[in-house]
Amino acid sequence: MTGDIRGRERAAVTAAPESQAALDYYLITPATGADGAPAEAIVVEEFALTGDFRTVGLDTAGWTAADGVWWSSAAFGRAMREDPRLRARARAVSRPEAEAAYRDLGGGELPGETRLRAVFHDHRPLPDAPPLRLGPPRVADGFHDTRVYRVLFAGEPHLSRLADVVTLAGEAGDPQTRVIGTGELRTDRDVFTWEVRRIGPGVACCLDLTAQLGTASGRALGPLLRRLTTAMRHAGPVPVTVERFS
């Protein structure tokens, strides 16, 4: 995986972020057993982040094909993470895929992201805390800062879809294997390493990212967290929160 992320991440650092979708898109499919049936709804989400990329809130909105109206619901966003049956019906898609589904379902042209944010009315605050210091800071020679993040997800990823996230461990298919895989990215002066871990087989997982920052701005960190979270979403699990440990 690392080669793929490495090439795309360098592009993300140098390219304008406006060229990529900022919101998260999902299709809600019919109940199990209706394979091939069109989606029932489109869901759009956005996490509110602090300046150091911790999550402090979540907005969830959706459009249901049956009635053709947009709605906003913090309860639905919570259910996507707490209800395994609903989560199994939620499929992460790109914005172009969401646009195609919206047209096919009779909605016309999917509104732009500025207009979609105007639909967010039922904001869900998330617990916020300063970085949890698990020990004294340990900054390696040649770096000015080390940060550790955990992105928590509900559900477990499909291993076959993790090629863009990690190099799989040899025993990744064993439900008792904690570390599913690892990845690494080196930019000009920063080094990022990460692990995908199971937290109870089939229940939850996380992506733990260690960032050793040699640049003063650390500008590669935000785009990388975004890319890794997006790749994990497309592998199946639904993001819950981002915590910073150091």
Tab-separated table of C-alpha atoms in Angstrom:
chain	number	residue	atom	x	y	z
A	1	MET	CA	0.000	0.000	0.000
A	2	THR	CA	2.675	2.428	0.987
A	3	GLY	CA	3.751	3.175	-2.529
A	4	ASP	CA	0.196	4.033	-3.562
A	5	ILE	CA	-0.481	6.346	-0.630
A	6	ARG	CA	2.993	7.844	-0.965
A	7	GLY	CA	2.438	8.956	-4.525
A	8	ARG	CA	-1.080	10.227	-3.962
A	9	GLU	CA	-0.235	11.896	-0.670
A	10	ARG	CA	2.525	13.980	-2.201
A	11	ALA	CA	-0.017	15.168	-4.742
A	12	ALA	CA	-2.471	15.957	-1.956
A	13	VAL	CA	0.094	18.047	-0.102
A	14	THR	CA	0.898	20.149	-3.133
A	15	ALA	CA	-2.534	20.281	-4.783
A	16	ALA	CA	-5.373	22.568	-3.784
A	17	PRO	CA	-7.610	20.744	-1.260
A	18	GLU	CA	-10.709	22.239	-2.896
A	19	SER	CA	-10.198	19.780	-5.767
A	20	GLN	CA	-11.392	16.930	-3.547
A	21	ALA	CA	-14.733	16.266	-1.886
A	22	ALA	CA	-14.699	17.442	1.717
A	23	LEU	CA	-17.883	15.654	2.810
A	24	ASP	CA	-18.388	11.925	3.383
A	25	TYR	CA	-20.988	10.182	1.208
A	26	TYR	CA	-22.904	6.944	1.789
A	27	LEU	CA	-25.612	5.046	-0.033
A	28	ILE	CA	-28.190	3.315	2.156
A	29	THR	CA	-29.172	0.082	0.457
A	30	PRO	CA	-32.344	-1.955	1.068
A	31	ALA	CA	-32.420	-4.601	3.759
A	32	THR	CA	-30.317	-7.726	3.362
A	33	GLY	CA	-31.591	-9.990	0.626
A	34	ALA	CA	-32.329	-7.259	-1.920
A	35	ASP	CA	-29.067	-7.532	-3.854
A	36	GLY	CA	-28.974	-5.333	-6.939
A	37	ALA	CA	-31.835	-3.101	-5.796
A	38	PRO	CA	-31.256	0.664	-6.036
A	39	ALA	CA	-30.294	2.616	-2.943
A	40	GLU	CA	-33.046	3.933	-0.703
A	41	ALA	CA	-31.217	7.026	0.502
A	42	ILE	CA	-28.070	9.108	0.222
A	43	VAL	CA	-26.348	10.210	3.434
A	44	VAL	CA	-23.839	13.061	3.695
A	45	GLU	CA	-21.679	13.663	6.762
A	46	GLU	CA	-18.976	15.968	8.060
A	47	PHE	CA	-16.951	15.864	11.262
A	48	ALA	CA	-16.129	19.123	13.038
A	49	LEU	CA	-12.407	19.172	13.823
A	50	THR	CA	-10.128	21.154	16.088
A	51	GLY	CA	-7.002	22.796	14.707
A	52	ASP	CA	-5.007	19.660	15.564
A	53	PHE	CA	-7.576	17.354	13.870
A	54	ARG	CA	-9.485	15.993	16.886
A	55	THR	CA	-13.209	15.487	16.350
A	56	VAL	CA	-15.613	17.675	18.339
A	57	GLY	CA	-18.868	17.182	16.433
A	58	LEU	CA	-20.683	15.407	13.631
A	59	ASP	CA	-23.300	16.583	11.147
A	60	THR	CA	-25.439	14.066	9.281
A	61	ALA	CA	-27.973	14.781	6.532
A	62	GLY	CA	-29.728	12.582	4.039
A	63	TRP	CA	-32.063	12.410	1.087
A	64	THR	CA	-34.649	9.656	0.843
A	65	ALA	CA	-35.789	8.570	-2.603
A	66	ALA	CA	-39.303	7.719	-1.390
A	67	ASP	CA	-40.188	11.303	-0.453
A	68	GLY	CA	-37.489	13.276	-2.297
A	69	VAL	CA	-36.620	15.626	0.567
A	70	TRP	CA	-33.436	16.369	2.497
A	71	TRP	CA	-33.383	15.850	6.259
A	72	SER	CA	-30.849	16.262	9.073
A	73	SER	CA	-30.626	13.826	11.976
A	74	ALA	CA	-28.021	13.388	14.688
A	75	ALA	CA	-29.896	10.256	15.777
A	76	PHE	CA	-29.420	8.671	12.345
A	77	GLY	CA	-25.686	9.400	12.421
A	78	ARG	CA	-25.490	7.747	15.836
A	79	ALA	CA	-27.478	4.737	14.609
A	80	MET	CA	-25.095	4.231	11.670
A	81	ARG	CA	-22.397	3.604	14.248
A	82	GLU	CA	-24.365	1.739	16.912
A	83	ASP	CA	-26.732	-0.468	14.880
A	84	PRO	CA	-24.887	-3.250	13.010
A	85	ARG	CA	-27.904	-3.887	10.764
A	86	LEU	CA	-28.054	-0.286	9.580
A	87	ARG	CA	-24.275	-0.114	9.265
A	88	ALA	CA	-24.365	-3.182	6.994
A	89	ARG	CA	-26.684	-1.242	4.668
A	90	ALA	CA	-24.452	1.866	4.561
A	91	ARG	CA	-21.921	1.801	1.718
A	92	ALA	CA	-19.280	4.528	1.501
A	93	VAL	CA	-19.070	6.068	-1.967
A	94	SER	CA	-17.236	8.890	-3.686
A	95	ARG	CA	-19.003	12.116	-4.563
A	96	PRO	CA	-19.229	11.136	-8.275
A	97	GLU	CA	-20.894	7.874	-7.236
A	98	ALA	CA	-23.307	9.794	-5.014
A	99	GLU	CA	-24.072	12.171	-7.896
A	100	ALA	CA	-24.853	9.236	-10.201
A	101	ALA	CA	-27.084	7.584	-7.610
A	102	TYR	CA	-28.924	10.857	-6.948
A	103	ARG	CA	-29.667	11.263	-10.657
A	104	ASP	CA	-30.734	7.638	-11.039
A	105	LEU	CA	-33.125	7.986	-8.115
A	106	GLY	CA	-34.777	11.028	-9.672
A	107	GLY	CA	-33.151	13.747	-7.600
A	108	GLY	CA	-31.478	15.538	-10.523
A	109	GLU	CA	-28.129	17.210	-9.911
A	110	LEU	CA	-26.687	16.648	-6.450
A	111	PRO	CA	-26.279	20.014	-4.667
A	112	GLY	CA	-22.758	21.321	-4.192
A	113	GLU	CA	-21.069	20.904	-0.845
A	114	THR	CA	-21.777	24.456	0.300
A	115	ARG	CA	-25.500	23.894	-0.265
A	116	LEU	CA	-25.361	20.484	1.388
A	117	ARG	CA	-23.844	22.022	4.515
A	118	ALA	CA	-26.890	24.290	4.709
A	119	VAL	CA	-28.964	21.123	5.291
A	120	PHE	CA	-27.031	20.362	8.496
A	121	HIS	CA	-29.423	21.500	11.225
A	122	ASP	CA	-29.136	18.761	13.869
A	123	HIS	CA	-25.530	18.986	15.037
A	124	ARG	CA	-24.216	16.250	17.314
A	125	PRO	CA	-21.472	17.454	19.698
A	126	LEU	CA	-18.785	14.891	20.470
A	127	PRO	CA	-16.718	14.732	23.663
A	128	ASP	CA	-13.546	16.795	23.422
A	129	ALA	CA	-10.445	16.528	25.546
A	130	PRO	CA	-6.884	17.781	25.221
A	131	PRO	CA	-4.331	15.238	24.020
A	132	LEU	CA	-4.101	12.303	26.401
A	133	ARG	CA	-0.467	12.230	27.515
A	134	LEU	CA	0.438	8.594	28.095
A	135	GLY	CA	3.999	9.482	29.054
A	136	PRO	CA	6.677	12.144	28.655
A	137	PRO	CA	7.142	13.347	25.075
A	138	ARG	CA	9.641	11.307	23.081
A	139	VAL	CA	10.818	13.170	20.019
A	140	ALA	CA	13.364	11.376	17.862
A	141	ASP	CA	16.504	13.143	16.685
A	142	GLY	CA	15.874	15.240	13.596
A	143	PHE	CA	12.201	15.938	14.417
A	144	HIS	CA	10.619	18.761	16.388
A	145	ASP	CA	7.354	17.035	17.362
A	146	THR	CA	5.793	13.584	17.632
A	147	ARG	CA	2.020	13.099	17.590
A	148	VAL	CA	-0.055	9.968	18.034
A	149	TYR	CA	-3.637	9.783	16.760
A	150	ARG	CA	-6.306	7.099	16.939
A	151	VAL	CA	-9.160	7.040	14.426
A	152	LEU	CA	-11.882	4.815	15.889
A	153	PHE	CA	-14.298	2.975	13.582
A	154	ALA	CA	-17.471	0.968	14.137
A	155	GLY	CA	-17.353	-2.413	12.423
A	156	GLU	CA	-14.504	-4.298	10.825
A	157	PRO	CA	-12.923	-3.707	7.409
A	158	HIS	CA	-13.069	-6.110	4.485
A	159	LEU	CA	-9.469	-7.245	4.170
A	160	SER	CA	-9.671	-7.345	0.373
A	161	ARG	CA	-10.328	-3.584	0.353
A	162	LEU	CA	-7.389	-2.544	2.525
A	163	ALA	CA	-4.726	-2.390	-0.202
A	164	ASP	CA	-4.810	1.435	-0.131
A	165	VAL	CA	-4.361	1.543	3.645
A	166	VAL	CA	-1.875	-1.068	4.841
A	167	THR	CA	0.328	-3.982	4.012
A	168	LEU	CA	-1.661	-6.846	5.506
A	169	ALA	CA	-0.183	-8.983	8.256
A	170	GLY	CA	0.362	-12.635	7.433
A	171	GLU	CA	-2.360	-13.689	9.919
A	172	ALA	CA	-4.728	-10.805	9.163
A	173	GLY	CA	-7.560	-13.227	8.384
A	174	ASP	CA	-7.460	-14.699	11.898
A	175	PRO	CA	-10.133	-12.906	14.005
A	176	GLN	CA	-7.787	-13.057	17.006
A	177	THR	CA	-5.030	-11.133	15.203
A	178	ARG	CA	-4.973	-7.642	16.686
A	179	VAL	CA	-2.766	-5.789	14.192
A	180	ILE	CA	-4.296	-6.312	10.738
A	181	GLY	CA	-1.628	-4.402	8.852
A	182	THR	CA	0.816	-1.519	8.817
A	183	GLY	CA	1.761	1.366	6.561
A	184	GLU	CA	4.352	4.103	6.236
A	185	LEU	CA	4.768	7.407	4.447
A	186	ARG	CA	7.849	9.602	4.234
A	187	THR	CA	7.613	13.151	2.936
A	188	ASP	CA	10.430	15.690	2.693
A	189	ARG	CA	11.054	15.879	6.443
A	190	ASP	CA	8.136	14.006	8.056
A	191	VAL	CA	7.702	10.305	8.779
A	192	PHE	CA	4.259	8.771	9.300
A	193	THR	CA	3.614	5.191	10.383
A	194	TRP	CA	0.270	3.555	11.114
A	195	GLU	CA	-1.397	0.331	12.168
A	196	VAL	CA	-4.945	-0.940	11.680
A	197	ARG	CA	-6.084	-2.830	14.780
A	198	ARG	CA	-9.113	-4.913	15.696
A	199	ILE	CA	-10.954	-3.892	18.861
A	200	GLY	CA	-13.105	-6.941	19.418
A	201	PRO	CA	-13.601	-9.091	16.304
A	202	GLY	CA	-16.390	-7.707	14.124
A	203	VAL	CA	-17.279	-4.937	16.584
A	204	ALA	CA	-14.801	-2.113	16.092
A	205	CYS	CA	-11.356	-1.306	14.771
A	206	CYS	CA	-8.977	1.626	14.799
A	207	LEU	CA	-6.198	3.196	12.817
A	208	ASP	CA	-3.308	4.354	15.004
A	209	LEU	CA	-1.095	6.969	13.350
A	210	THR	CA	2.271	8.149	14.644
A	211	ALA	CA	3.532	11.359	13.053
A	212	GLN	CA	7.158	12.385	13.456
A	213	LEU	CA	7.216	15.955	12.234
A	214	GLY	CA	10.329	17.565	10.876
A	215	THR	CA	8.528	20.466	9.182
A	216	ALA	CA	7.285	23.355	11.276
A	217	SER	CA	3.826	23.379	9.721
A	218	GLY	CA	3.085	19.644	9.712
A	219	ARG	CA	0.854	20.397	6.732
A	220	ALA	CA	0.952	16.818	5.449
A	221	LEU	CA	-0.773	15.503	8.592
A	222	GLY	CA	-4.325	16.702	7.910
A	223	PRO	CA	-4.511	15.449	4.306
A	224	LEU	CA	-3.017	12.107	5.324
A	225	LEU	CA	-5.517	11.583	8.155
A	226	ARG	CA	-8.285	12.423	5.698
A	227	ARG	CA	-6.996	9.997	3.056
A	228	LEU	CA	-6.512	7.153	5.502
A	229	THR	CA	-9.949	7.664	7.053
A	230	THR	CA	-11.558	7.747	3.604
A	231	ALA	CA	-9.769	4.570	2.541
A	232	MET	CA	-10.921	2.840	5.723
A	233	ARG	CA	-14.523	3.983	5.146
A	234	HIS	CA	-14.447	2.446	1.687
A	235	ALA	CA	-13.212	-0.792	3.254
A	236	GLY	CA	-16.416	-1.029	5.297
A	237	PRO	CA	-16.215	0.455	8.822
A	238	VAL	CA	-17.769	3.793	9.776
A	239	PRO	CA	-15.592	6.436	11.512
A	240	VAL	CA	-16.619	7.349	15.056
A	241	THR	CA	-14.019	9.789	16.358
A	242	VAL	CA	-10.408	10.971	16.104
A	243	GLU	CA	-8.435	11.205	19.333
A	244	ARG	CA	-4.969	12.587	19.896
A	245	PHE	CA	-2.776	10.827	22.469
A	246	SER	CA	0.322	13.025	22.292
